[in-house]
Amino acid sequence: MVRYHIDTIPVWDALHAKGECLLCMLRRKTEHMLADRYLGASVMEPDTRIRVNQKGFCPTHHRMLYDRQNRLGHALMMLSHLKVVRQKLKAEAPAVGDKTRPAGGLLSFKRRPLAATDSAATPLGQLAIGCVLCDTLEENMGRYAYTVLHLWKTDASFREAFAASPGVCIPDAGLLWQMAQEHLSGQPLATFQQALLKLLEDSLARLEEELEWFTLKFDYRNNDKPWGTSRDALERTITKLRGWSVGTDPGRD
Ligand SMILES: [Zn+2]
Ligand SMILES: [Zn+2]
């Protein structure tokens, strides 16, 4: 309960922004903040350095780091991480023909059958999974989801504003649902789940209408008719169904 105070203002701000998902907005803002931070002073902190060296970054977050045009900062992180990956590879795979060393995990690994997508389950695949930014992001999103629930439980004005907003995307509704089962019980849990489902159903019905009008606007007979709210219906529908991925970045002002 102590930690929630610091998070209420960003949650309220994201709710007032009235995007298709307040948690997607907070996620993007946090991602940008973290990407800036990894390329800034925080990477000099020993703790952060060790975690970056061990885990590295996923492709999505490499793109975000790369877009920041700090090639030297990015390269220095990768140089340290590369050294750790080389050590790990060496530990897994003793030099070919070196009879003095026992076969590492790589040579003794014989799990079958292996699906084409199962690379991460192999010792080599293990060298290329994990992301220090994803990990930190997930911790932050857990805290934000918790704050949404806490506000919903304790603040009637938040319940009202949440019910009148577009709410959250389907994946983040899942996150809230799971979090609610851990932190709420009895009537408050049931009421929250009903409110969440109603919000989702109403949003999907609204988006269906908006998206349909978006498609009808391609008919020349509708040329002169107003777009209404449908101009960005495709981007918003995608956000609602899968979380933000295309269109105006909700994490950028
Ligand atoms: Zn979302
Ligand atoms: Zn990542």
Short mmCIF file of C-alpha atoms and ligand atoms in Angstrom, two decimals:
data_model
loop_
_atom_site.label_atom_id
_atom_site.label_comp_id
_atom_site.label_asym_id
_atom_site.label_seq_id
_atom_site.Cartn_x
_atom_site.Cartn_y
_atom_site.Cartn_z
CA MET A 1 0.00 0.00 0.00
CA VAL A 2 2.95 2.30 0.57
CA ARG A 3 4.17 2.19 -2.99
CA TYR A 4 0.88 3.13 -4.61
CA HIS A 5 1.08 6.84 -3.82
CA ILE A 6 3.86 7.55 -6.28
CA ASP A 7 1.96 5.89 -9.12
CA THR A 8 -1.48 7.46 -8.81
CA ILE A 9 -0.69 10.64 -10.75
CA PRO A 10 0.58 8.91 -13.92
CA VAL A 11 -2.41 6.52 -13.79
CA TRP A 12 -4.87 9.43 -13.54
CA ASP A 13 -3.03 11.24 -16.37
CA ALA A 14 -3.21 8.17 -18.61
CA LEU A 15 -6.93 7.79 -17.83
CA HIS A 16 -7.59 11.43 -18.72
CA ALA A 17 -5.77 10.99 -22.05
CA LYS A 18 -8.73 8.78 -23.14
CA GLY A 19 -6.71 6.50 -25.42
CA GLU A 20 -7.89 2.95 -26.12
CA CYS A 21 -5.69 1.64 -23.29
CA LEU A 22 -4.38 3.55 -20.31
CA LEU A 23 -1.91 0.77 -19.48
CA CYS A 24 -0.49 0.73 -23.04
CA MET A 25 0.14 4.45 -22.66
CA LEU A 26 1.94 3.93 -19.36
CA ARG A 27 3.88 1.00 -20.87
CA ARG A 28 5.12 3.11 -23.81
CA LYS A 29 6.03 6.03 -21.56
CA THR A 30 7.94 3.67 -19.28
CA GLU A 31 9.69 1.99 -22.24
CA HIS A 32 10.89 5.36 -23.58
CA MET A 33 12.02 6.42 -20.12
CA LEU A 34 13.95 3.17 -19.65
CA ALA A 35 15.54 3.30 -23.11
CA ASP A 36 16.75 6.84 -22.36
CA ARG A 37 18.01 5.72 -18.99
CA TYR A 38 19.96 2.70 -20.29
CA LEU A 39 21.76 4.94 -22.73
CA GLY A 40 22.30 7.55 -20.03
CA ALA A 41 23.97 7.61 -16.65
CA SER A 42 22.24 4.59 -15.12
CA VAL A 43 24.29 2.12 -17.13
CA MET A 44 27.31 3.22 -15.15
CA GLU A 45 25.68 1.95 -11.95
CA PRO A 46 27.34 -1.41 -11.16
CA ASP A 47 23.99 -3.13 -10.53
CA THR A 48 22.51 -2.11 -13.86
CA ARG A 49 25.75 -2.86 -15.67
CA ILE A 50 25.82 -6.43 -14.42
CA ARG A 51 22.20 -7.04 -15.44
CA VAL A 52 22.74 -5.54 -18.89
CA ASN A 53 25.89 -7.62 -19.38
CA GLN A 54 24.12 -10.82 -18.38
CA LYS A 55 20.81 -10.37 -20.20
CA GLY A 56 21.19 -7.91 -23.05
CA PHE A 57 18.11 -6.63 -24.89
CA CYS A 58 15.35 -8.14 -27.06
CA PRO A 59 15.04 -7.06 -30.74
CA THR A 60 12.18 -4.63 -29.99
CA HIS A 61 14.20 -2.81 -27.37
CA HIS A 62 17.36 -2.82 -29.48
CA ARG A 63 15.33 -0.94 -32.10
CA MET A 64 14.28 1.61 -29.47
CA LEU A 65 17.87 2.04 -28.28
CA TYR A 66 19.18 2.26 -31.86
CA ASP A 67 16.57 4.91 -32.75
CA ARG A 68 18.09 7.15 -30.09
CA GLN A 69 21.19 7.60 -32.22
CA ASN A 70 23.62 7.13 -29.35
CA ARG A 71 25.87 4.71 -31.20
CA LEU A 72 28.74 4.94 -28.70
CA GLY A 73 26.57 4.31 -25.62
CA HIS A 74 24.82 1.42 -27.40
CA ALA A 75 28.14 -0.04 -28.59
CA LEU A 76 29.73 0.13 -25.13
CA MET A 77 26.84 -1.81 -23.62
CA MET A 78 27.05 -4.38 -26.39
CA LEU A 79 30.81 -4.70 -26.01
CA SER A 80 30.45 -5.75 -22.35
CA HIS A 81 27.46 -7.98 -23.12
CA LEU A 82 29.30 -9.63 -26.02
CA LYS A 83 32.15 -10.58 -23.70
CA VAL A 84 29.73 -12.28 -21.32
CA VAL A 85 28.03 -14.13 -24.20
CA ARG A 86 31.46 -15.37 -25.36
CA GLN A 87 32.20 -16.72 -21.88
CA LYS A 88 28.83 -18.47 -21.77
CA LEU A 89 29.37 -20.00 -25.21
CA LYS A 90 32.76 -21.25 -24.13
CA ALA A 91 31.25 -22.84 -21.04
CA GLU A 92 28.64 -24.60 -23.18
CA ALA A 93 30.95 -25.71 -25.97
CA PRO A 94 34.52 -26.80 -25.20
CA ALA A 95 36.89 -26.37 -28.11
CA VAL A 96 36.39 -29.04 -30.75
CA GLY A 97 38.88 -31.88 -30.24
CA ASP A 98 39.76 -30.79 -26.69
CA LYS A 99 39.61 -34.18 -24.96
CA THR A 100 40.80 -32.77 -21.64
CA ARG A 101 37.53 -30.96 -21.05
CA PRO A 102 34.18 -32.65 -20.50
CA ALA A 103 31.46 -32.00 -23.05
CA GLY A 104 29.39 -29.01 -22.04
CA GLY A 105 25.62 -28.66 -22.15
CA LEU A 106 25.73 -28.01 -25.85
CA LEU A 107 27.17 -31.41 -26.82
CA SER A 108 25.20 -33.42 -24.32
CA PHE A 109 21.93 -31.73 -25.26
CA LYS A 110 19.78 -34.24 -27.14
CA ARG A 111 16.16 -33.32 -26.52
CA ARG A 112 13.89 -34.55 -29.27
CA PRO A 113 11.66 -33.88 -31.07
CA LEU A 114 12.37 -30.20 -31.23
CA ALA A 115 9.93 -27.82 -32.91
CA ALA A 116 11.40 -25.20 -35.21
CA THR A 117 10.28 -22.52 -32.78
CA ASP A 118 11.93 -24.20 -29.79
CA SER A 119 15.34 -22.53 -30.16
CA ALA A 120 14.96 -20.85 -26.76
CA ALA A 121 14.80 -24.28 -25.12
CA THR A 122 18.29 -25.19 -26.38
CA PRO A 123 21.54 -24.12 -24.71
CA LEU A 124 22.46 -22.03 -27.77
CA GLY A 125 19.03 -20.41 -27.87
CA GLN A 126 19.44 -19.55 -24.19
CA LEU A 127 22.32 -17.26 -25.14
CA ALA A 128 19.88 -15.05 -27.05
CA ILE A 129 16.84 -14.75 -24.83
CA GLY A 130 15.94 -12.38 -22.02
CA CYS A 131 15.90 -8.60 -21.96
CA VAL A 132 16.80 -6.38 -19.08
CA LEU A 133 14.42 -3.67 -20.32
CA CYS A 134 11.50 -6.14 -20.65
CA ASP A 135 12.16 -7.30 -17.07
CA THR A 136 12.13 -3.78 -15.64
CA LEU A 137 9.11 -2.88 -17.76
CA GLU A 138 7.17 -5.86 -16.43
CA GLU A 139 7.90 -4.87 -12.82
CA ASN A 140 6.67 -1.34 -13.55
CA MET A 141 3.52 -2.58 -15.27
CA GLY A 142 2.71 -4.82 -12.33
CA ARG A 143 2.90 -1.76 -10.11
CA TYR A 144 0.69 0.30 -12.43
CA ALA A 145 -1.90 -2.48 -12.69
CA TYR A 146 -1.88 -2.73 -8.92
CA THR A 147 -2.40 1.03 -8.67
CA VAL A 148 -5.38 0.89 -11.05
CA LEU A 149 -6.98 -1.72 -8.79
CA HIS A 150 -6.14 0.20 -5.65
CA LEU A 151 -7.65 3.42 -7.03
CA TRP A 152 -10.68 1.51 -8.26
CA LYS A 153 -11.20 -0.01 -4.81
CA THR A 154 -10.66 3.12 -2.75
CA ASP A 155 -11.69 6.09 -4.90
CA ALA A 156 -15.26 6.46 -6.18
CA SER A 157 -14.26 9.24 -8.58
CA PHE A 158 -11.75 6.85 -10.19
CA ARG A 159 -14.42 4.14 -10.59
CA GLU A 160 -16.66 6.66 -12.35
CA ALA A 161 -13.91 8.01 -14.60
CA PHE A 162 -12.69 4.49 -15.45
CA ALA A 163 -16.21 3.34 -16.37
CA ALA A 164 -16.64 6.40 -18.63
CA SER A 165 -13.25 5.93 -20.35
CA PRO A 166 -12.26 3.61 -23.22
CA GLY A 167 -10.55 1.50 -20.51
CA VAL A 168 -7.82 -0.93 -21.52
CA CYS A 169 -6.86 -3.31 -24.34
CA ILE A 170 -7.70 -7.02 -24.19
CA PRO A 171 -4.18 -8.14 -23.12
CA ASP A 172 -4.10 -5.53 -20.34
CA ALA A 173 -7.64 -6.48 -19.29
CA GLY A 174 -6.11 -9.93 -18.78
CA LEU A 175 -3.35 -8.40 -16.65
CA LEU A 176 -5.89 -6.51 -14.51
CA TRP A 177 -8.09 -9.60 -14.25
CA GLN A 178 -5.20 -11.68 -12.95
CA MET A 179 -4.08 -8.91 -10.58
CA ALA A 180 -7.66 -8.51 -9.29
CA GLN A 181 -7.81 -12.20 -8.41
CA GLU A 182 -4.69 -11.76 -6.32
CA HIS A 183 -5.59 -8.51 -4.57
CA LEU A 184 -9.40 -8.36 -4.40
CA SER A 185 -11.97 -10.84 -3.15
CA GLY A 186 -15.70 -11.24 -2.60
CA GLN A 187 -18.00 -8.49 -3.82
CA PRO A 188 -15.28 -5.98 -4.85
CA LEU A 189 -13.68 -8.66 -7.06
CA ALA A 190 -16.99 -9.56 -8.72
CA THR A 191 -17.91 -5.89 -9.23
CA PHE A 192 -14.52 -5.10 -10.74
CA GLN A 193 -14.65 -8.06 -13.11
CA GLN A 194 -18.16 -7.10 -14.26
CA ALA A 195 -17.10 -3.48 -14.80
CA LEU A 196 -14.03 -4.60 -16.77
CA LEU A 197 -16.05 -6.92 -19.02
CA LYS A 198 -18.73 -4.30 -19.64
CA LEU A 199 -16.10 -1.74 -20.57
CA LEU A 200 -14.51 -4.21 -22.98
CA GLU A 201 -17.80 -5.21 -24.60
CA ASP A 202 -18.86 -1.58 -25.01
CA SER A 203 -15.45 -0.68 -26.49
CA LEU A 204 -15.53 -3.51 -29.01
CA ALA A 205 -19.08 -2.60 -30.09
CA ARG A 206 -18.07 1.05 -30.51
CA LEU A 207 -14.92 0.12 -32.45
CA GLU A 208 -16.90 -2.16 -34.76
CA GLU A 209 -19.07 0.80 -35.74
CA GLU A 210 -16.11 3.15 -36.11
CA LEU A 211 -14.10 0.65 -38.16
CA GLU A 212 -17.05 -0.17 -40.39
CA TRP A 213 -17.53 3.51 -41.18
CA PHE A 214 -13.78 3.72 -41.86
CA THR A 215 -14.17 1.01 -44.54
CA LEU A 216 -17.31 2.63 -45.97
CA LYS A 217 -15.45 5.92 -46.39
CA PHE A 218 -13.46 4.20 -49.19
CA ASP A 219 -16.69 4.06 -51.20
CA TYR A 220 -16.73 7.12 -53.49
CA ARG A 221 -20.39 7.71 -52.64
CA ASN A 222 -19.32 8.55 -49.10
CA ASN A 223 -16.59 10.98 -50.18
CA ASP A 224 -18.41 14.05 -48.94
CA LYS A 225 -19.67 12.53 -45.71
CA PRO A 226 -17.77 13.33 -42.51
CA TRP A 227 -15.23 10.92 -41.04
CA GLY A 228 -16.67 11.38 -37.58
CA THR A 229 -14.33 9.60 -35.16
CA SER A 230 -13.33 6.93 -37.70
CA ARG A 231 -10.16 8.42 -39.17
CA ASP A 232 -7.88 6.42 -36.82
CA ALA A 233 -10.30 3.53 -36.20
CA LEU A 234 -7.89 0.94 -37.66
CA GLU A 235 -5.03 1.91 -35.32
CA ARG A 236 -7.34 2.08 -32.30
CA THR A 237 -8.94 -1.29 -33.09
CA ILE A 238 -5.49 -2.90 -33.30
CA THR A 239 -4.56 -1.30 -29.97
CA LYS A 240 -7.73 -2.59 -28.33
CA LEU A 241 -7.31 -6.13 -29.67
CA ARG A 242 -3.56 -6.61 -29.19
CA GLY A 243 -2.10 -3.66 -27.30
CA TRP A 244 -0.52 -0.60 -28.91
CA SER A 245 1.65 -1.39 -31.93
CA VAL A 246 0.80 1.00 -34.80
CA GLY A 247 -0.20 4.64 -35.14
CA THR A 248 0.66 7.60 -32.95
CA ASP A 249 2.90 6.45 -30.10
CA PRO A 250 0.93 7.00 -26.86
CA GLY A 251 4.21 7.27 -24.97
CA ARG A 252 5.26 10.38 -26.88
CA ASP A 253 3.62 13.73 -26.09
ZN ZN B 1 -2.96 -2.11 -23.33
ZN ZN B 2 12.81 -6.15 -24.32
#
